[in-house]
Structures are given as structure tokens and as C-alpha cells.
């Protein structure tokens, strides 16, 4: 079973956030990576909002990985800014 990641850019009150949603994950801890670096570790959820996009430009990539098995999702890219 593959982990499928979808990302979208959400704008709210002149700020942008990245919304991540995924399926195909067994219960347990997940590591969320942005541009290849660990951004967060979450447990037993299937969504996450990256609110720390300020100062980032161009595009960012995301991937989620199960901590226990090492299985990872597809990599998604979001284009930021102008």
C-alpha cells in the first residue's frame, strides 16, 4: 500500500500556508520533510498545515515517511510567492 501525499497552498489574511493531506499510512508516527529536511513529527493524523513559509520563495517540496517502517510518500512540490 502506497502513501499518497497531496499538497495545496492556502491563503488566509495575507499569509500563505501549505496544507498536506495523505492516505495509506498505518497508525504511528510520521516524519514530515520539507525540502529534504525534517519539519515535524506527528502521530495518528492524516493532515498537517505548514505555517512557516514566511521568507521562502520559489518552490518547496514535501514528503511524509512512516517512522517505524521507513515507507515514504511521493514527493510533491508547491510554488510559492510571485
PDB file of N, CA and C in Angstrom, residues 2-82:
ATOM      1  N   UNK A   2       0.678   2.116  -0.971  1.00  0.00           N
ATOM      2  CA  UNK A   2       1.486   3.331  -1.096  1.00  0.00           C
ATOM      3  C   UNK A   2       0.930   4.462  -0.250  1.00  0.00           C
ATOM      4  N   UNK A   3       1.821   5.314   0.214  1.00  0.00           N
ATOM      5  CA  UNK A   3       1.405   6.541   0.890  1.00  0.00           C
ATOM      6  C   UNK A   3       1.254   7.608  -0.184  1.00  0.00           C
ATOM      7  N   UNK A   4       0.064   8.187  -0.270  1.00  0.00           N
ATOM      8  CA  UNK A   4      -0.210   9.217  -1.269  1.00  0.00           C
ATOM      9  C   UNK A   4      -0.321  10.569  -0.576  1.00  0.00           C
ATOM     10  N   UNK A   5       0.502  11.509  -0.989  1.00  0.00           N
ATOM     11  CA  UNK A   5       0.527  12.851  -0.415  1.00  0.00           C
ATOM     12  C   UNK A   5      -0.008  13.853  -1.419  1.00  0.00           C
ATOM     13  N   UNK A   6      -0.878  14.728  -0.939  1.00  0.00           N
ATOM     14  CA  UNK A   6      -1.364  15.851  -1.741  1.00  0.00           C
ATOM     15  C   UNK A   6      -1.095  17.131  -0.962  1.00  0.00           C
ATOM     16  N   UNK A   7      -0.658  18.167  -1.663  1.00  0.00           N
ATOM     17  CA  UNK A   7      -0.395  19.447  -1.008  1.00  0.00           C
ATOM     18  C   UNK A   7      -1.148  20.547  -1.743  1.00  0.00           C
ATOM     19  N   UNK A   8      -1.514  21.570  -1.008  1.00  0.00           N
ATOM     20  CA  UNK A   8      -2.158  22.730  -1.614  1.00  0.00           C
ATOM     21  C   UNK A   8      -1.738  23.978  -0.858  1.00  0.00           C
ATOM     22  N   UNK A   9      -1.731  25.092  -1.567  1.00  0.00           N
ATOM     23  CA  UNK A   9      -1.374  26.372  -0.975  1.00  0.00           C
ATOM     24  C   UNK A   9      -2.662  27.082  -0.572  1.00  0.00           C
ATOM     25  N   UNK A  10      -2.734  27.496   0.679  1.00  0.00           N
ATOM     26  CA  UNK A  10      -3.918  28.152   1.220  1.00  0.00           C
ATOM     27  C   UNK A  10      -3.525  29.557   1.649  1.00  0.00           C
ATOM     28  N   UNK A  11      -4.282  30.549   1.209  1.00  0.00           N
ATOM     29  CA  UNK A  11      -4.024  31.933   1.618  1.00  0.00           C
ATOM     30  C   UNK A  11      -5.112  32.380   2.574  1.00  0.00           C
ATOM     31  N   UNK A  12      -4.677  33.024   3.655  1.00  0.00           N
ATOM     32  CA  UNK A  12      -5.596  33.471   4.685  1.00  0.00           C
ATOM     33  C   UNK A  12      -5.030  34.740   5.309  1.00  0.00           C
ATOM     34  N   UNK A  13      -5.794  35.802   5.312  1.00  0.00           N
ATOM     35  CA  UNK A  13      -5.360  37.063   5.924  1.00  0.00           C
ATOM     36  C   UNK A  13      -3.958  37.472   5.465  1.00  0.00           C
ATOM     37  N   UNK A  14      -3.738  37.446   4.169  1.00  0.00           N
ATOM     38  CA  UNK A  14      -2.470  37.864   3.543  1.00  0.00           C
ATOM     39  C   UNK A  14      -1.282  36.974   3.888  1.00  0.00           C
ATOM     40  N   UNK A  15      -1.538  35.786   4.431  1.00  0.00           N
ATOM     41  CA  UNK A  15      -0.460  34.829   4.707  1.00  0.00           C
ATOM     42  C   UNK A  15      -0.757  33.547   3.946  1.00  0.00           C
ATOM     43  N   UNK A  16       0.289  32.849   3.577  1.00  0.00           N
ATOM     44  CA  UNK A  16       0.129  31.581   2.861  1.00  0.00           C
ATOM     45  C   UNK A  16       0.579  30.422   3.737  1.00  0.00           C
ATOM     46  N   UNK A  17      -0.146  29.331   3.634  1.00  0.00           N
ATOM     47  CA  UNK A  17       0.163  28.116   4.363  1.00  0.00           C
ATOM     48  C   UNK A  17       0.141  26.950   3.383  1.00  0.00           C
ATOM     49  N   UNK A  18       0.897  25.926   3.692  1.00  0.00           N
ATOM     50  CA  UNK A  18       0.857  24.697   2.888  1.00  0.00           C
ATOM     51  C   UNK A  18       0.028  23.675   3.646  1.00  0.00           C
ATOM     52  N   UNK A  19      -0.979  23.160   2.972  1.00  0.00           N
ATOM     53  CA  UNK A  19      -1.842  22.139   3.567  1.00  0.00           C
ATOM     54  C   UNK A  19      -1.427  20.787   2.992  1.00  0.00           C
ATOM     55  N   UNK A  20      -1.106  19.833   3.853  1.00  0.00           N
ATOM     56  CA  UNK A  20      -0.697  18.495   3.440  1.00  0.00           C
ATOM     57  C   UNK A  20      -1.764  17.500   3.888  1.00  0.00           C
ATOM     58  N   UNK A  21      -2.186  16.644   2.985  1.00  0.00           N
ATOM     59  CA  UNK A  21      -3.137  15.569   3.277  1.00  0.00           C
ATOM     60  C   UNK A  21      -2.573  14.284   2.701  1.00  0.00           C
ATOM     61  N   UNK A  22      -2.701  13.182   3.446  1.00  0.00           N
ATOM     62  CA  UNK A  22      -2.166  11.915   2.946  1.00  0.00           C
ATOM     63  C   UNK A  22      -3.076  10.750   3.303  1.00  0.00           C
ATOM     64  N   UNK A  23      -2.908   9.685   2.542  1.00  0.00           N
ATOM     65  CA  UNK A  23      -3.630   8.429   2.768  1.00  0.00           C
ATOM     66  C   UNK A  23      -2.627   7.289   2.683  1.00  0.00           C
ATOM     67  N   UNK A  24      -3.037   6.113   3.168  1.00  0.00           N
ATOM     68  CA  UNK A  24      -2.195   4.929   3.054  1.00  0.00           C
ATOM     69  C   UNK A  24      -1.198   4.754   4.173  1.00  0.00           C
ATOM     70  N   UNK A  25      -1.412   5.438   5.294  1.00  0.00           N
ATOM     71  CA  UNK A  25      -0.486   5.375   6.418  1.00  0.00           C
ATOM     72  C   UNK A  25      -1.061   4.481   7.505  1.00  0.00           C
ATOM     73  N   UNK A  26      -0.215   3.610   8.048  1.00  0.00           N
ATOM     74  CA  UNK A  26      -0.611   2.834   9.214  1.00  0.00           C
ATOM     75  C   UNK A  26      -0.514   3.751  10.428  1.00  0.00           C
ATOM     76  N   UNK A  27      -1.184   3.390  11.507  1.00  0.00           N
ATOM     77  CA  UNK A  27      -1.107   4.202  12.726  1.00  0.00           C
ATOM     78  C   UNK A  27       0.336   4.282  13.209  1.00  0.00           C
ATOM     79  N   UNK A  28       0.666   5.375  13.839  1.00  0.00           N
ATOM     80  CA  UNK A  28       2.017   5.555  14.356  1.00  0.00           C
ATOM     81  C   UNK A  28       2.563   6.917  14.007  1.00  0.00           C
ATOM     82  N   UNK A  29       3.850   7.079  14.219  1.00  0.00           N
ATOM     83  CA  UNK A  29       4.490   8.373  13.979  1.00  0.00           C
ATOM     84  C   UNK A  29       4.892   8.546  12.527  1.00  0.00           C
ATOM     85  N   UNK A  30       4.752   9.780  12.064  1.00  0.00           N
ATOM     86  CA  UNK A  30       5.159  10.164  10.721  1.00  0.00           C
ATOM     87  C   UNK A  30       6.136  11.322  10.817  1.00  0.00           C
ATOM     88  N   UNK A  31       7.107  11.307   9.944  1.00  0.00           N
ATOM     89  CA  UNK A  31       8.024  12.427   9.817  1.00  0.00           C
ATOM     90  C   UNK A  31       7.633  13.195   8.567  1.00  0.00           C
ATOM     91  N   UNK A  32       7.498  14.503   8.714  1.00  0.00           N
ATOM     92  CA  UNK A  32       7.181  15.371   7.580  1.00  0.00           C
ATOM     93  C   UNK A  32       8.456  16.089   7.178  1.00  0.00           C
ATOM     94  N   UNK A  33       8.789  15.983   5.896  1.00  0.00           N
ATOM     95  CA  UNK A  33      10.002  16.618   5.388  1.00  0.00           C
ATOM     96  C   UNK A  33       9.644  17.722   4.408  1.00  0.00           C
ATOM     97  N   UNK A  34      10.340  18.858   4.534  1.00  0.00           N
ATOM     98  CA  UNK A  34      10.206  19.959   3.582  1.00  0.00           C
ATOM     99  C   UNK A  34      11.584  20.212   3.006  1.00  0.00           C
ATOM    100  N   UNK A  35      11.687  20.151   1.704  1.00  0.00           N
ATOM    101  CA  UNK A  35      12.974  20.335   1.012  1.00  0.00           C
ATOM    102  C   UNK A  35      14.043  19.394   1.546  1.00  0.00           C
ATOM    103  N   UNK A  36      13.619  18.157   1.891  1.00  0.00           N
ATOM    104  CA  UNK A  36      14.557  17.134   2.326  1.00  0.00           C
ATOM    105  C   UNK A  36      14.960  17.191   3.785  1.00  0.00           C
ATOM    106  N   UNK A  37      14.460  18.175   4.519  1.00  0.00           N
ATOM    107  CA  UNK A  37      14.805  18.319   5.940  1.00  0.00           C
ATOM    108  C   UNK A  37      13.574  18.103   6.803  1.00  0.00           C
ATOM    109  N   UNK A  38      13.804  17.520   7.964  1.00  0.00           N
ATOM    110  CA  UNK A  38      12.688  17.237   8.857  1.00  0.00           C
ATOM    111  C   UNK A  38      12.026  18.529   9.312  1.00  0.00           C
ATOM    112  N   UNK A  39      10.715  18.592   9.136  1.00  0.00           N
ATOM    113  CA  UNK A  39       9.930  19.754   9.527  1.00  0.00           C
ATOM    114  C   UNK A  39       9.154  19.476  10.812  1.00  0.00           C
ATOM    115  N   UNK A  40       8.597  18.251  10.914  1.00  0.00           N
ATOM    116  CA  UNK A  40       7.780  17.911  12.087  1.00  0.00           C
ATOM    117  C   UNK A  40       7.643  16.404  12.194  1.00  0.00           C
ATOM    118  N   UNK A  41       7.282  15.959  13.394  1.00  0.00           N
ATOM    119  CA  UNK A  41       6.892  14.568  13.629  1.00  0.00           C
ATOM    120  C   UNK A  41       5.494  14.603  14.223  1.00  0.00           C
ATOM    121  N   UNK A  42       4.588  13.838  13.627  1.00  0.00           N
ATOM    122  CA  UNK A  42       3.198  13.820  14.076  1.00  0.00           C
ATOM    123  C   UNK A  42       2.770  12.382  14.304  1.00  0.00           C
ATOM    124  N   UNK A  43       1.689  12.213  15.073  1.00  0.00           N
ATOM    125  CA  UNK A  43       1.183  10.873  15.377  1.00  0.00           C
ATOM    126  C   UNK A  43      -0.284  10.753  15.027  1.00  0.00           C
ATOM    127  N   UNK A  44      -0.621   9.667  14.332  1.00  0.00           N
ATOM    128  CA  UNK A  44      -2.006   9.245  14.112  1.00  0.00           C
ATOM    129  C   UNK A  44      -2.916  10.323  13.529  1.00  0.00           C
ATOM    130  N   UNK A  45      -2.401  11.103  12.605  1.00  0.00           N
ATOM    131  CA  UNK A  45      -3.239  12.069  11.893  1.00  0.00           C
ATOM    132  C   UNK A  45      -2.973  11.917  10.400  1.00  0.00           C
ATOM    133  N   UNK A  46      -3.836  12.508   9.589  1.00  0.00           N
ATOM    134  CA  UNK A  46      -3.619  12.407   8.143  1.00  0.00           C
ATOM    135  C   UNK A  46      -3.635  13.765   7.465  1.00  0.00           C
ATOM    136  N   UNK A  47      -3.299  14.802   8.244  1.00  0.00           N
ATOM    137  CA  UNK A  47      -3.184  16.141   7.668  1.00  0.00           C
ATOM    138  C   UNK A  47      -2.240  16.979   8.513  1.00  0.00           C
ATOM    139  N   UNK A  48      -1.691  18.001   7.878  1.00  0.00           N
ATOM    140  CA  UNK A  48      -0.755  18.888   8.568  1.00  0.00           C
ATOM    141  C   UNK A  48      -0.762  20.218   7.832  1.00  0.00           C
ATOM    142  N   UNK A  49      -0.614  21.317   8.567  1.00  0.00           N
ATOM    143  CA  UNK A  49      -0.509  22.634   7.951  1.00  0.00           C
ATOM    144  C   UNK A  49       0.854  23.225   8.291  1.00  0.00           C
ATOM    145  N   UNK A  50       1.606  23.538   7.252  1.00  0.00           N
ATOM    146  CA  UNK A  50       2.910  24.178   7.416  1.00  0.00           C
ATOM    147  C   UNK A  50       2.681  25.686   7.428  1.00  0.00           C
ATOM    148  N   UNK A  51       2.796  26.275   8.594  1.00  0.00           N
ATOM    149  CA  UNK A  51       2.561  27.706   8.755  1.00  0.00           C
ATOM    150  C   UNK A  51       3.865  28.512   8.739  1.00  0.00           C
ATOM    151  N   UNK A  52       4.967  27.868   8.435  1.00  0.00           N
ATOM    152  CA  UNK A  52       6.274  28.539   8.499  1.00  0.00           C
ATOM    153  C   UNK A  52       6.856  28.790   7.111  1.00  0.00           C
ATOM    154  N   UNK A  53       6.053  29.347   6.223  1.00  0.00           N
ATOM    155  CA  UNK A  53       6.515  29.614   4.860  1.00  0.00           C
ATOM    156  C   UNK A  53       7.112  31.008   4.682  1.00  0.00           C
ATOM    157  N   UNK A  54       6.968  31.853   5.685  1.00  0.00           N
ATOM    158  CA  UNK A  54       7.465  33.223   5.568  1.00  0.00           C
ATOM    159  C   UNK A  54       8.965  33.204   5.271  1.00  0.00           C
ATOM    160  N   UNK A  55       9.353  33.989   4.289  1.00  0.00           N
ATOM    161  CA  UNK A  55      10.760  34.068   3.917  1.00  0.00           C
ATOM    162  C   UNK A  55      11.188  33.042   2.885  1.00  0.00           C
ATOM    163  N   UNK A  56      10.285  32.128   2.520  1.00  0.00           N
ATOM    164  CA  UNK A  56      10.597  31.133   1.496  1.00  0.00           C
ATOM    165  C   UNK A  56      10.059  31.611   0.151  1.00  0.00           C
ATOM    166  N   UNK A  57      10.801  31.365  -0.906  1.00  0.00           N
ATOM    167  CA  UNK A  57      10.397  31.791  -2.245  1.00  0.00           C
ATOM    168  C   UNK A  57      10.645  30.657  -3.220  1.00  0.00           C
ATOM    169  N   UNK A  58      10.078  30.782  -4.402  1.00  0.00           N
ATOM    170  CA  UNK A  58      10.266  29.744  -5.415  1.00  0.00           C
ATOM    171  C   UNK A  58       9.323  28.595  -5.174  1.00  0.00           C
ATOM    172  N   UNK A  59       9.869  27.417  -4.952  1.00  0.00           N
ATOM    173  CA  UNK A  59       9.026  26.262  -4.682  1.00  0.00           C
ATOM    174  C   UNK A  59       9.589  25.470  -3.512  1.00  0.00           C
ATOM    175  N   UNK A  60       8.712  24.715  -2.882  1.00  0.00           N
ATOM    176  CA  UNK A  60       9.104  23.830  -1.788  1.00  0.00           C
ATOM    177  C   UNK A  60       8.597  22.436  -2.100  1.00  0.00           C
ATOM    178  N   UNK A  61       9.314  21.432  -1.606  1.00  0.00           N
ATOM    179  CA  UNK A  61       8.878  20.055  -1.800  1.00  0.00           C
ATOM    180  C   UNK A  61       8.562  19.439  -0.441  1.00  0.00           C
ATOM    181  N   UNK A  62       7.617  18.518  -0.457  1.00  0.00           N
ATOM    182  CA  UNK A  62       7.201  17.835   0.771  1.00  0.00           C
ATOM    183  C   UNK A  62       7.179  16.330   0.546  1.00  0.00           C
ATOM    184  N   UNK A  63       7.426  15.617   1.639  1.00  0.00           N
ATOM    185  CA  UNK A  63       7.332  14.159   1.656  1.00  0.00           C
ATOM    186  C   UNK A  63       7.008  13.763   3.085  1.00  0.00           C
ATOM    187  N   UNK A  64       6.210  12.700   3.262  1.00  0.00           N
ATOM    188  CA  UNK A  64       5.957  12.160   4.599  1.00  0.00           C
ATOM    189  C   UNK A  64       6.454  10.721   4.641  1.00  0.00           C
ATOM    190  N   UNK A  65       7.018  10.333   5.784  1.00  0.00           N
ATOM    191  CA  UNK A  65       7.561   8.986   5.945  1.00  0.00           C
ATOM    192  C   UNK A  65       7.096   8.386   7.269  1.00  0.00           C
ATOM    193  N   UNK A  66       6.760   7.110   7.248  1.00  0.00           N
ATOM    194  CA  UNK A  66       6.437   6.401   8.483  1.00  0.00           C
ATOM    195  C   UNK A  66       7.726   6.167   9.250  1.00  0.00           C
ATOM    196  N   UNK A  67       7.716   6.517  10.521  1.00  0.00           N
ATOM    197  CA  UNK A  67       8.923   6.368  11.345  1.00  0.00           C
ATOM    198  C   UNK A  67       9.296   4.903  11.518  1.00  0.00           C
ATOM    199  N   UNK A  68       8.318   4.041  11.778  1.00  0.00           N
ATOM    200  CA  UNK A  68       8.601   2.635  12.077  1.00  0.00           C
ATOM    201  C   UNK A  68       9.076   1.847  10.858  1.00  0.00           C
ATOM    202  N   UNK A  69       8.371   2.013   9.728  1.00  0.00           N
ATOM    203  CA  UNK A  69       8.678   1.191   8.553  1.00  0.00           C
ATOM    204  C   UNK A  69       9.656   1.856   7.586  1.00  0.00           C
ATOM    205  N   UNK A  70       9.736   3.193   7.644  1.00  0.00           N
ATOM    206  CA  UNK A  70      10.576   3.905   6.686  1.00  0.00           C
ATOM    207  C   UNK A  70       9.899   4.133   5.345  1.00  0.00           C
ATOM    208  N   UNK A  71       8.642   3.658   5.192  1.00  0.00           N
ATOM    209  CA  UNK A  71       7.907   3.893   3.944  1.00  0.00           C
ATOM    210  C   UNK A  71       7.644   5.374   3.777  1.00  0.00           C
ATOM    211  N   UNK A  72       7.809   5.869   2.556  1.00  0.00           N
ATOM    212  CA  UNK A  72       7.617   7.290   2.286  1.00  0.00           C
ATOM    213  C   UNK A  72       6.609   7.512   1.165  1.00  0.00           C
ATOM    214  N   UNK A  73       6.055   8.708   1.177  1.00  0.00           N
ATOM    215  CA  UNK A  73       5.107   9.100   0.142  1.00  0.00           C
ATOM    216  C   UNK A  73       5.847   9.548  -1.108  1.00  0.00           C
ATOM    217  N   UNK A  74       5.048   9.884  -2.100  1.00  0.00           N
ATOM    218  CA  UNK A  74       5.543  10.604  -3.263  1.00  0.00           C
ATOM    219  C   UNK A  74       6.013  11.981  -2.792  1.00  0.00           C
ATOM    220  N   UNK A  75       6.822  12.628  -3.587  1.00  0.00           N
ATOM    221  CA  UNK A  75       7.264  13.991  -3.293  1.00  0.00           C
ATOM    222  C   UNK A  75       6.346  14.939  -4.049  1.00  0.00           C
ATOM    223  N   UNK A  76       5.839  15.946  -3.356  1.00  0.00           N
ATOM    224  CA  UNK A  76       5.003  16.952  -4.010  1.00  0.00           C
ATOM    225  C   UNK A  76       5.715  18.294  -3.948  1.00  0.00           C
ATOM    226  N   UNK A  77       5.420  19.158  -4.912  1.00  0.00           N
ATOM    227  CA  UNK A  77       6.021  20.495  -4.957  1.00  0.00           C
ATOM    228  C   UNK A  77       4.928  21.543  -4.974  1.00  0.00           C
ATOM    229  N   UNK A  78       5.188  22.620  -4.262  1.00  0.00           N
ATOM    230  CA  UNK A  78       4.305  23.781  -4.265  1.00  0.00           C
ATOM    231  C   UNK A  78       5.101  24.990  -4.709  1.00  0.00           C
ATOM    232  N   UNK A  79       4.506  25.785  -5.563  1.00  0.00           N
ATOM    233  CA  UNK A  79       5.136  27.025  -5.997  1.00  0.00           C
ATOM    234  C   UNK A  79       4.667  28.142  -5.077  1.00  0.00           C
ATOM    235  N   UNK A  80       5.615  28.902  -4.543  1.00  0.00           N
ATOM    236  CA  UNK A  80       5.320  29.961  -3.590  1.00  0.00           C
ATOM    237  C   UNK A  80       5.513  31.322  -4.214  1.00  0.00           C
ATOM    238  N   UNK A  81       4.859  32.303  -3.636  1.00  0.00           N
ATOM    239  CA  UNK A  81       5.122  33.695  -3.973  1.00  0.00           C
ATOM    240  C   UNK A  81       4.794  34.052  -5.391  1.00  0.00           C
ATOM    241  N   UNK A  82       5.548  35.004  -5.883  1.00  0.00           N
ATOM    242  CA  UNK A  82       5.258  35.608  -7.187  1.00  0.00           C
ATOM    243  C   UNK A  82       5.966  34.887  -8.296  1.00  0.00           C
TER     244      UNK A  82
END
